[in-house]
Short mmCIF file of N, CA and C in Angstrom, two decimals:
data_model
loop_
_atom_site.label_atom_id
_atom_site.label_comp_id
_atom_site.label_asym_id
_atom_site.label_seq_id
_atom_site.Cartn_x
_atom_site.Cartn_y
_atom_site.Cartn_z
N UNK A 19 -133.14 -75.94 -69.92
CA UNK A 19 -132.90 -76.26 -71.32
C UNK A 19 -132.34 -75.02 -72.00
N UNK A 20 -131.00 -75.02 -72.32
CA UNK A 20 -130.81 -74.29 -73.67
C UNK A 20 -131.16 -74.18 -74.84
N UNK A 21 -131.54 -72.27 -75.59
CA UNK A 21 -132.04 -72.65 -76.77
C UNK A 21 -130.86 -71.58 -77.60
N UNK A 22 -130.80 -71.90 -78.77
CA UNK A 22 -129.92 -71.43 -79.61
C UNK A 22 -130.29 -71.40 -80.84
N UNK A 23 -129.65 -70.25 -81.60
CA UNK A 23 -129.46 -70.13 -82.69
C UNK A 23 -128.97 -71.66 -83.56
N UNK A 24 -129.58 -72.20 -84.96
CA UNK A 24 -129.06 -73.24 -85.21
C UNK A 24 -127.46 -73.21 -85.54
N UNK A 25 -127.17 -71.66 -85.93
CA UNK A 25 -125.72 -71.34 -86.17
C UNK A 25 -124.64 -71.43 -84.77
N UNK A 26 -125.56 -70.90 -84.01
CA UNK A 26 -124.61 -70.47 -82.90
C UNK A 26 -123.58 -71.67 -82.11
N UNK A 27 -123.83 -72.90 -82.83
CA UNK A 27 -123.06 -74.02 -82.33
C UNK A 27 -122.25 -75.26 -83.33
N UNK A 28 -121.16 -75.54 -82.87
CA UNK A 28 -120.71 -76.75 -83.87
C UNK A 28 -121.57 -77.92 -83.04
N UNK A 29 -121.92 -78.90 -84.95
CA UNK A 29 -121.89 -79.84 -84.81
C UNK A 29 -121.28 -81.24 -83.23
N UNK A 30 -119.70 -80.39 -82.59
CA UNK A 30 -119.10 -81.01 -82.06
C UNK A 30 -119.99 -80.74 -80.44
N UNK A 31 -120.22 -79.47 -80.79
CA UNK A 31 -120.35 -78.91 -79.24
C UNK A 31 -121.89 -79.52 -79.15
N UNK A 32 -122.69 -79.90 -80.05
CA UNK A 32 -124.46 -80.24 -79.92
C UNK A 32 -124.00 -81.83 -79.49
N UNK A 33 -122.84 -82.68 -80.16
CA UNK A 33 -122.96 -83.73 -79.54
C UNK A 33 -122.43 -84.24 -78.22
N UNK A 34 -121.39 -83.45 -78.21
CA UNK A 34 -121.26 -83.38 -76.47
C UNK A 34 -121.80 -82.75 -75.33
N UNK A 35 -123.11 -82.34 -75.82
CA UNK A 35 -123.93 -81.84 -74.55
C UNK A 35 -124.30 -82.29 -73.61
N UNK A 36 -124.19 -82.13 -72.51
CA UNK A 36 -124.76 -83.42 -71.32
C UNK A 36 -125.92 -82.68 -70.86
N UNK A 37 -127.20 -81.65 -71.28
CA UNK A 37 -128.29 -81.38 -70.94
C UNK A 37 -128.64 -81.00 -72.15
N UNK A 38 -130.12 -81.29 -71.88
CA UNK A 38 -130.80 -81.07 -73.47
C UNK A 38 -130.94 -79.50 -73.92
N UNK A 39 -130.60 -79.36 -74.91
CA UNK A 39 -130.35 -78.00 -76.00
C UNK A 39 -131.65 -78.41 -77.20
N UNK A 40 -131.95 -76.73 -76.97
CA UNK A 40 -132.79 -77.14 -77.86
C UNK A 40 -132.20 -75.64 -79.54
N UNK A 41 -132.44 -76.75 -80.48
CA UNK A 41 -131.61 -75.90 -81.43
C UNK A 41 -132.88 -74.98 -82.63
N UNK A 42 -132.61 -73.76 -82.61
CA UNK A 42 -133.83 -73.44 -83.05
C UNK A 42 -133.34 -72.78 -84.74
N UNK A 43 -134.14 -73.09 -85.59
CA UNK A 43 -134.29 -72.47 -86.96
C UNK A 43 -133.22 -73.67 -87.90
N UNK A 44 -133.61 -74.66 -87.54
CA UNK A 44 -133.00 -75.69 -88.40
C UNK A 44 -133.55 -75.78 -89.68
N UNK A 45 -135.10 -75.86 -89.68
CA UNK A 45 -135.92 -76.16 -90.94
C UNK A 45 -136.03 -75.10 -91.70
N UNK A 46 -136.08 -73.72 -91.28
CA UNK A 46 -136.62 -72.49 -91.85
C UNK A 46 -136.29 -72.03 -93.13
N UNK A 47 -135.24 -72.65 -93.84
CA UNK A 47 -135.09 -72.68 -95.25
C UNK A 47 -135.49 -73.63 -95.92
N UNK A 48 -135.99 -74.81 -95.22
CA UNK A 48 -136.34 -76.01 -96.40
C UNK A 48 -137.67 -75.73 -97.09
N UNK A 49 -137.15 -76.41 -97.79
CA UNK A 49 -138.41 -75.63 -98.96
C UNK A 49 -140.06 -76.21 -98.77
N UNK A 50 -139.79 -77.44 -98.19
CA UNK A 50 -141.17 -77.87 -97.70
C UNK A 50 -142.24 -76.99 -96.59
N UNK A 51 -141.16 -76.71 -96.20
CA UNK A 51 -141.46 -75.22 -95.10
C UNK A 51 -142.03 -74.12 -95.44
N UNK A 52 -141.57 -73.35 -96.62
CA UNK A 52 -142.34 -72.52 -97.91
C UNK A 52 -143.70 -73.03 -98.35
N UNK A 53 -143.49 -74.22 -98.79
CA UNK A 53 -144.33 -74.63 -100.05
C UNK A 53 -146.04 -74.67 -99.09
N UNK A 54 -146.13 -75.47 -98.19
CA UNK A 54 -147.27 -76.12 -97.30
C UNK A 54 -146.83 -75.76 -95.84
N UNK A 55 -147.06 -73.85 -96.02
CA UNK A 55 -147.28 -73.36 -94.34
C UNK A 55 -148.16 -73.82 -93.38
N UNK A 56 -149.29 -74.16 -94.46
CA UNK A 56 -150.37 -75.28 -92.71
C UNK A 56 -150.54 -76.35 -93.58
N UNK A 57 -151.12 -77.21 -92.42
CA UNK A 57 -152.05 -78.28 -93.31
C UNK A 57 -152.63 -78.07 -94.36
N UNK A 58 -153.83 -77.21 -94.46
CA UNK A 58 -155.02 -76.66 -95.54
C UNK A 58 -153.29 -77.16 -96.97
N UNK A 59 -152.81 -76.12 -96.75
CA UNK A 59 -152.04 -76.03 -98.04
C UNK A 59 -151.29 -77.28 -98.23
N UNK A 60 -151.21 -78.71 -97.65
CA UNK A 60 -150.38 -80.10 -98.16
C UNK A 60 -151.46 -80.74 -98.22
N UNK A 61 -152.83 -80.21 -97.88
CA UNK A 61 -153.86 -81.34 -98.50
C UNK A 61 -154.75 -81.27 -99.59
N UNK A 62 -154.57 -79.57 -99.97
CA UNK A 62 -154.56 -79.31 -101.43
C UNK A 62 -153.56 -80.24 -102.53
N UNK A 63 -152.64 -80.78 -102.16
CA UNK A 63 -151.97 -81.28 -102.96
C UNK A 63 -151.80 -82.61 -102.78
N UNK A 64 -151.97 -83.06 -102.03
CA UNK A 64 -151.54 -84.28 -100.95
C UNK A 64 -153.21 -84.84 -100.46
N UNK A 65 -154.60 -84.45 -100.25
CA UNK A 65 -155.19 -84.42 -99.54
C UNK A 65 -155.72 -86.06 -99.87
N UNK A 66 -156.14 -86.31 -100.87
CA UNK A 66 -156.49 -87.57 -101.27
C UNK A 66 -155.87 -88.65 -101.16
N UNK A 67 -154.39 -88.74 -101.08
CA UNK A 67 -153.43 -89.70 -100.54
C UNK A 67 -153.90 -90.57 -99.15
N UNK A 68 -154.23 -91.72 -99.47
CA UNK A 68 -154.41 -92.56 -98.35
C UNK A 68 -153.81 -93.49 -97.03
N UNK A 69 -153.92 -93.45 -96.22
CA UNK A 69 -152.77 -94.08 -95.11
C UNK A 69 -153.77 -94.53 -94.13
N UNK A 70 -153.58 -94.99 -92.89
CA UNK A 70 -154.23 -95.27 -91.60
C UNK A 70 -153.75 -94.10 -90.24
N UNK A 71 -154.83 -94.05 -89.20
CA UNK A 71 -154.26 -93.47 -87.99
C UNK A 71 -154.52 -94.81 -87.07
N UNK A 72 -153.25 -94.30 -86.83
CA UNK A 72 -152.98 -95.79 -85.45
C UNK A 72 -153.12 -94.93 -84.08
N UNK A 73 -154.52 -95.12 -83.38
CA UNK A 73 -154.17 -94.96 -81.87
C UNK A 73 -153.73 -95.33 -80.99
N UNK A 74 -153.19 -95.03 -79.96
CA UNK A 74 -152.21 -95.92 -78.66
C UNK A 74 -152.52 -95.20 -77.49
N UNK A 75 -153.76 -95.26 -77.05
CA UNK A 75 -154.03 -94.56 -76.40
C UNK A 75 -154.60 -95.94 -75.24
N UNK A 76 -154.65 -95.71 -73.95
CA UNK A 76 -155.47 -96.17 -73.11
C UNK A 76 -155.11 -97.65 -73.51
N UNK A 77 -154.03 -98.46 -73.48
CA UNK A 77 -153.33 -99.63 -74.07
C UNK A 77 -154.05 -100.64 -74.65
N UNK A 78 -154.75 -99.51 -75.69
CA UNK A 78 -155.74 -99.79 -76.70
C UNK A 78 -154.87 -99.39 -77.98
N UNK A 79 -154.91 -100.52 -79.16
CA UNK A 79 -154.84 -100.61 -80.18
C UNK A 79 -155.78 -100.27 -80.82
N UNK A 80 -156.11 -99.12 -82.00
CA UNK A 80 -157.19 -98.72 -82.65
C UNK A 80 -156.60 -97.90 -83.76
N UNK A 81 -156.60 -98.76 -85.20
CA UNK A 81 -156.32 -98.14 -86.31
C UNK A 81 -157.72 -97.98 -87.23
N UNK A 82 -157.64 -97.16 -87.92
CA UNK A 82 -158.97 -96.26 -88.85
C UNK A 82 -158.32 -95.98 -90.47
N UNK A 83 -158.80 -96.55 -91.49
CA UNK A 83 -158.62 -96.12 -92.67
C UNK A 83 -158.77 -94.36 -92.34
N UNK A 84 -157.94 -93.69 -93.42
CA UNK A 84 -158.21 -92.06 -93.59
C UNK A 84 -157.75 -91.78 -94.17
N UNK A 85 -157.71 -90.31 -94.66
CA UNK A 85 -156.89 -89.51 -96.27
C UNK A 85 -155.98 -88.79 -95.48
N UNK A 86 -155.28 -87.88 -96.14
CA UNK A 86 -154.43 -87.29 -95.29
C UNK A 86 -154.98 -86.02 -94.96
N UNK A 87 -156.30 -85.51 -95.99
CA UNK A 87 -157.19 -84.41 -95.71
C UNK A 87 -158.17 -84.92 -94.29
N UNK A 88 -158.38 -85.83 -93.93
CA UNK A 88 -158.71 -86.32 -92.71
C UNK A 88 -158.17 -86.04 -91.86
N UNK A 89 -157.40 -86.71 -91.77
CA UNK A 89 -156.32 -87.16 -90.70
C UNK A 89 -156.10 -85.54 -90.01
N UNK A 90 -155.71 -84.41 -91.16
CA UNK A 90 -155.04 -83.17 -90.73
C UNK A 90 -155.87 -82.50 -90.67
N UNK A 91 -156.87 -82.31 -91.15
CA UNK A 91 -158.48 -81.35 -91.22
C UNK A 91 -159.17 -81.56 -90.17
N UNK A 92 -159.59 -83.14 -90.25
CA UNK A 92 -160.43 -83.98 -89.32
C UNK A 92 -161.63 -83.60 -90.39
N UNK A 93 -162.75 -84.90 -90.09
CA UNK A 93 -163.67 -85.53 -90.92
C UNK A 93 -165.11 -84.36 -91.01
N UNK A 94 -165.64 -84.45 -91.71
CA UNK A 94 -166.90 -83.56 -91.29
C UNK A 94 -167.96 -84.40 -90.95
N UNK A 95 -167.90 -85.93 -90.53
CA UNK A 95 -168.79 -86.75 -90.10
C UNK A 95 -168.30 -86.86 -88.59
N UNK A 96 -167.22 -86.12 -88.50
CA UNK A 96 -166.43 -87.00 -86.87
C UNK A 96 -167.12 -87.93 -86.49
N UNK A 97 -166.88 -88.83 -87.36
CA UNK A 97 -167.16 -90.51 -86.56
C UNK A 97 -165.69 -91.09 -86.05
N UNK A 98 -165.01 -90.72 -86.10
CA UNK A 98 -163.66 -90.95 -85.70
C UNK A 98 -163.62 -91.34 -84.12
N UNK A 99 -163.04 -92.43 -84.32
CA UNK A 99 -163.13 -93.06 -82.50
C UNK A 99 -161.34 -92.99 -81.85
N UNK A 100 -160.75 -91.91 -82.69
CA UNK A 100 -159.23 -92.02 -82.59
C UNK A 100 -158.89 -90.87 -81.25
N UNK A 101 -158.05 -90.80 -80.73
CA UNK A 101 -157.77 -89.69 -79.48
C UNK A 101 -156.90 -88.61 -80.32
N UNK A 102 -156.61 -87.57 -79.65
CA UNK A 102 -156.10 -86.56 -80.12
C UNK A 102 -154.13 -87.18 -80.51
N UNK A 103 -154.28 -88.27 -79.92
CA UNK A 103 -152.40 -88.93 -80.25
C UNK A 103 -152.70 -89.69 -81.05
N UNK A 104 -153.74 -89.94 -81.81
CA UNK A 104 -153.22 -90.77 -82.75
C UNK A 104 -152.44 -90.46 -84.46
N UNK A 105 -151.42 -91.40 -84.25
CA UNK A 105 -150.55 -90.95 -85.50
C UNK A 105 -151.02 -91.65 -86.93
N UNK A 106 -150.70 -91.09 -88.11
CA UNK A 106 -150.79 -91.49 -89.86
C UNK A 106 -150.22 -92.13 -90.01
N UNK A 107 -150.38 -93.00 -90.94
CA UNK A 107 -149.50 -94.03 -91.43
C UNK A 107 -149.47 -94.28 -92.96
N UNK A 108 -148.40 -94.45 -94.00
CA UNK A 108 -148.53 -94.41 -95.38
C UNK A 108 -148.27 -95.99 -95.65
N UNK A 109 -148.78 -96.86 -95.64
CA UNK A 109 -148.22 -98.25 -96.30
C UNK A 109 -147.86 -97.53 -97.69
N UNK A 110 -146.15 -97.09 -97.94
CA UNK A 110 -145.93 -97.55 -99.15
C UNK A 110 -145.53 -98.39 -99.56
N UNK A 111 -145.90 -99.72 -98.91
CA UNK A 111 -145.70 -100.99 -100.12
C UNK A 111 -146.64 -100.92 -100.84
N UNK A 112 -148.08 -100.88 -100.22
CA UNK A 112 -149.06 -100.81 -101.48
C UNK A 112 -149.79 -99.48 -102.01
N UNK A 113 -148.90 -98.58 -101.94
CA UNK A 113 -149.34 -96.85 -102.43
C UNK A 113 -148.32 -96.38 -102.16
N UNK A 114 -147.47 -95.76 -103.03
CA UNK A 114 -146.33 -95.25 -102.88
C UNK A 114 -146.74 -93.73 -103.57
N UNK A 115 -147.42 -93.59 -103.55
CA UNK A 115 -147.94 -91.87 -104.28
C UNK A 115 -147.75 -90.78 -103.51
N UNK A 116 -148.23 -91.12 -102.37
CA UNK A 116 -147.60 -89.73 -101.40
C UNK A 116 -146.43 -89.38 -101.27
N UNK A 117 -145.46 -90.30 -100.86
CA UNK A 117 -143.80 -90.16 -100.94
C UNK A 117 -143.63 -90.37 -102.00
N UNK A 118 -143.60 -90.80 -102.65
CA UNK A 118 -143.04 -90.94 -103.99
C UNK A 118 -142.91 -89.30 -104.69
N UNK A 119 -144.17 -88.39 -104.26
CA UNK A 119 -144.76 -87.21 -104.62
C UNK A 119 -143.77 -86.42 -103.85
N UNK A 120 -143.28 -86.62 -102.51
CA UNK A 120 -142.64 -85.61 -101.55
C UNK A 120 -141.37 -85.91 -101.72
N UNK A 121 -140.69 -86.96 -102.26
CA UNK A 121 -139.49 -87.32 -102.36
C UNK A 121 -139.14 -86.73 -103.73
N UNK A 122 -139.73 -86.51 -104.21
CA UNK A 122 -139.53 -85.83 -105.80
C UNK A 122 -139.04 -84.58 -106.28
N UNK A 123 -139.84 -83.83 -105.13
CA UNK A 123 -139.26 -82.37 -104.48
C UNK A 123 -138.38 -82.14 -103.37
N UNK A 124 -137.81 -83.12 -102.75
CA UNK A 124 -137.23 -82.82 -101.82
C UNK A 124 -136.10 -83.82 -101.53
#
């Protein structure tokens, strides 16, 4: 695998690659990147925002109400029956507060 500078290549040359490249320092100016260096710091702001974790583990279906201070902290009850892959989920059809919040800034 090649790694590179995100500069060090055109657009043309990343899509005609026939082995995977890996392109490094793409994000490092976005500002989301600044703002919320770890978790701790997007669930200060973000933490109460509600979603689900969907597990897919063991071709087991297993989703869990959680906050997003959950989800990224983990619970101080760990009753959580989720595996270390399970992913968040935001229904914003019916809560649009989290994105609505990140799309605002970004």
């Amino acid at each position: 695998i090649t790694q590179k500078d995100k500069l060090s290549y055109a657009a043309s040359v990343v899509a005609a690659a026939t082995r995977p490249l890996v392109l490094q320092g793409l994000i490092d100016s976005w500002p989301a990147r600044i703002k919320w260096k770890t978790a701790a710091d997007f669930t200060l702001e973000h933490g109460s925002a509600s979603g689900y974790a969907r597990d897919h583990d063991q071709l087991e279906l297993r989703d869990e109400d959680t906050t997003v201070a959950a989800y990224l902290l983990g619970s101080a009850d760990n009753k959580s029956q989720l595996g270390s892959s399970a992913a968040l989920f935001v229904n914003d059809y019916e809560d649009s507060h989290l994105l609505d919040a990140i799309r605002k800034e970004y």
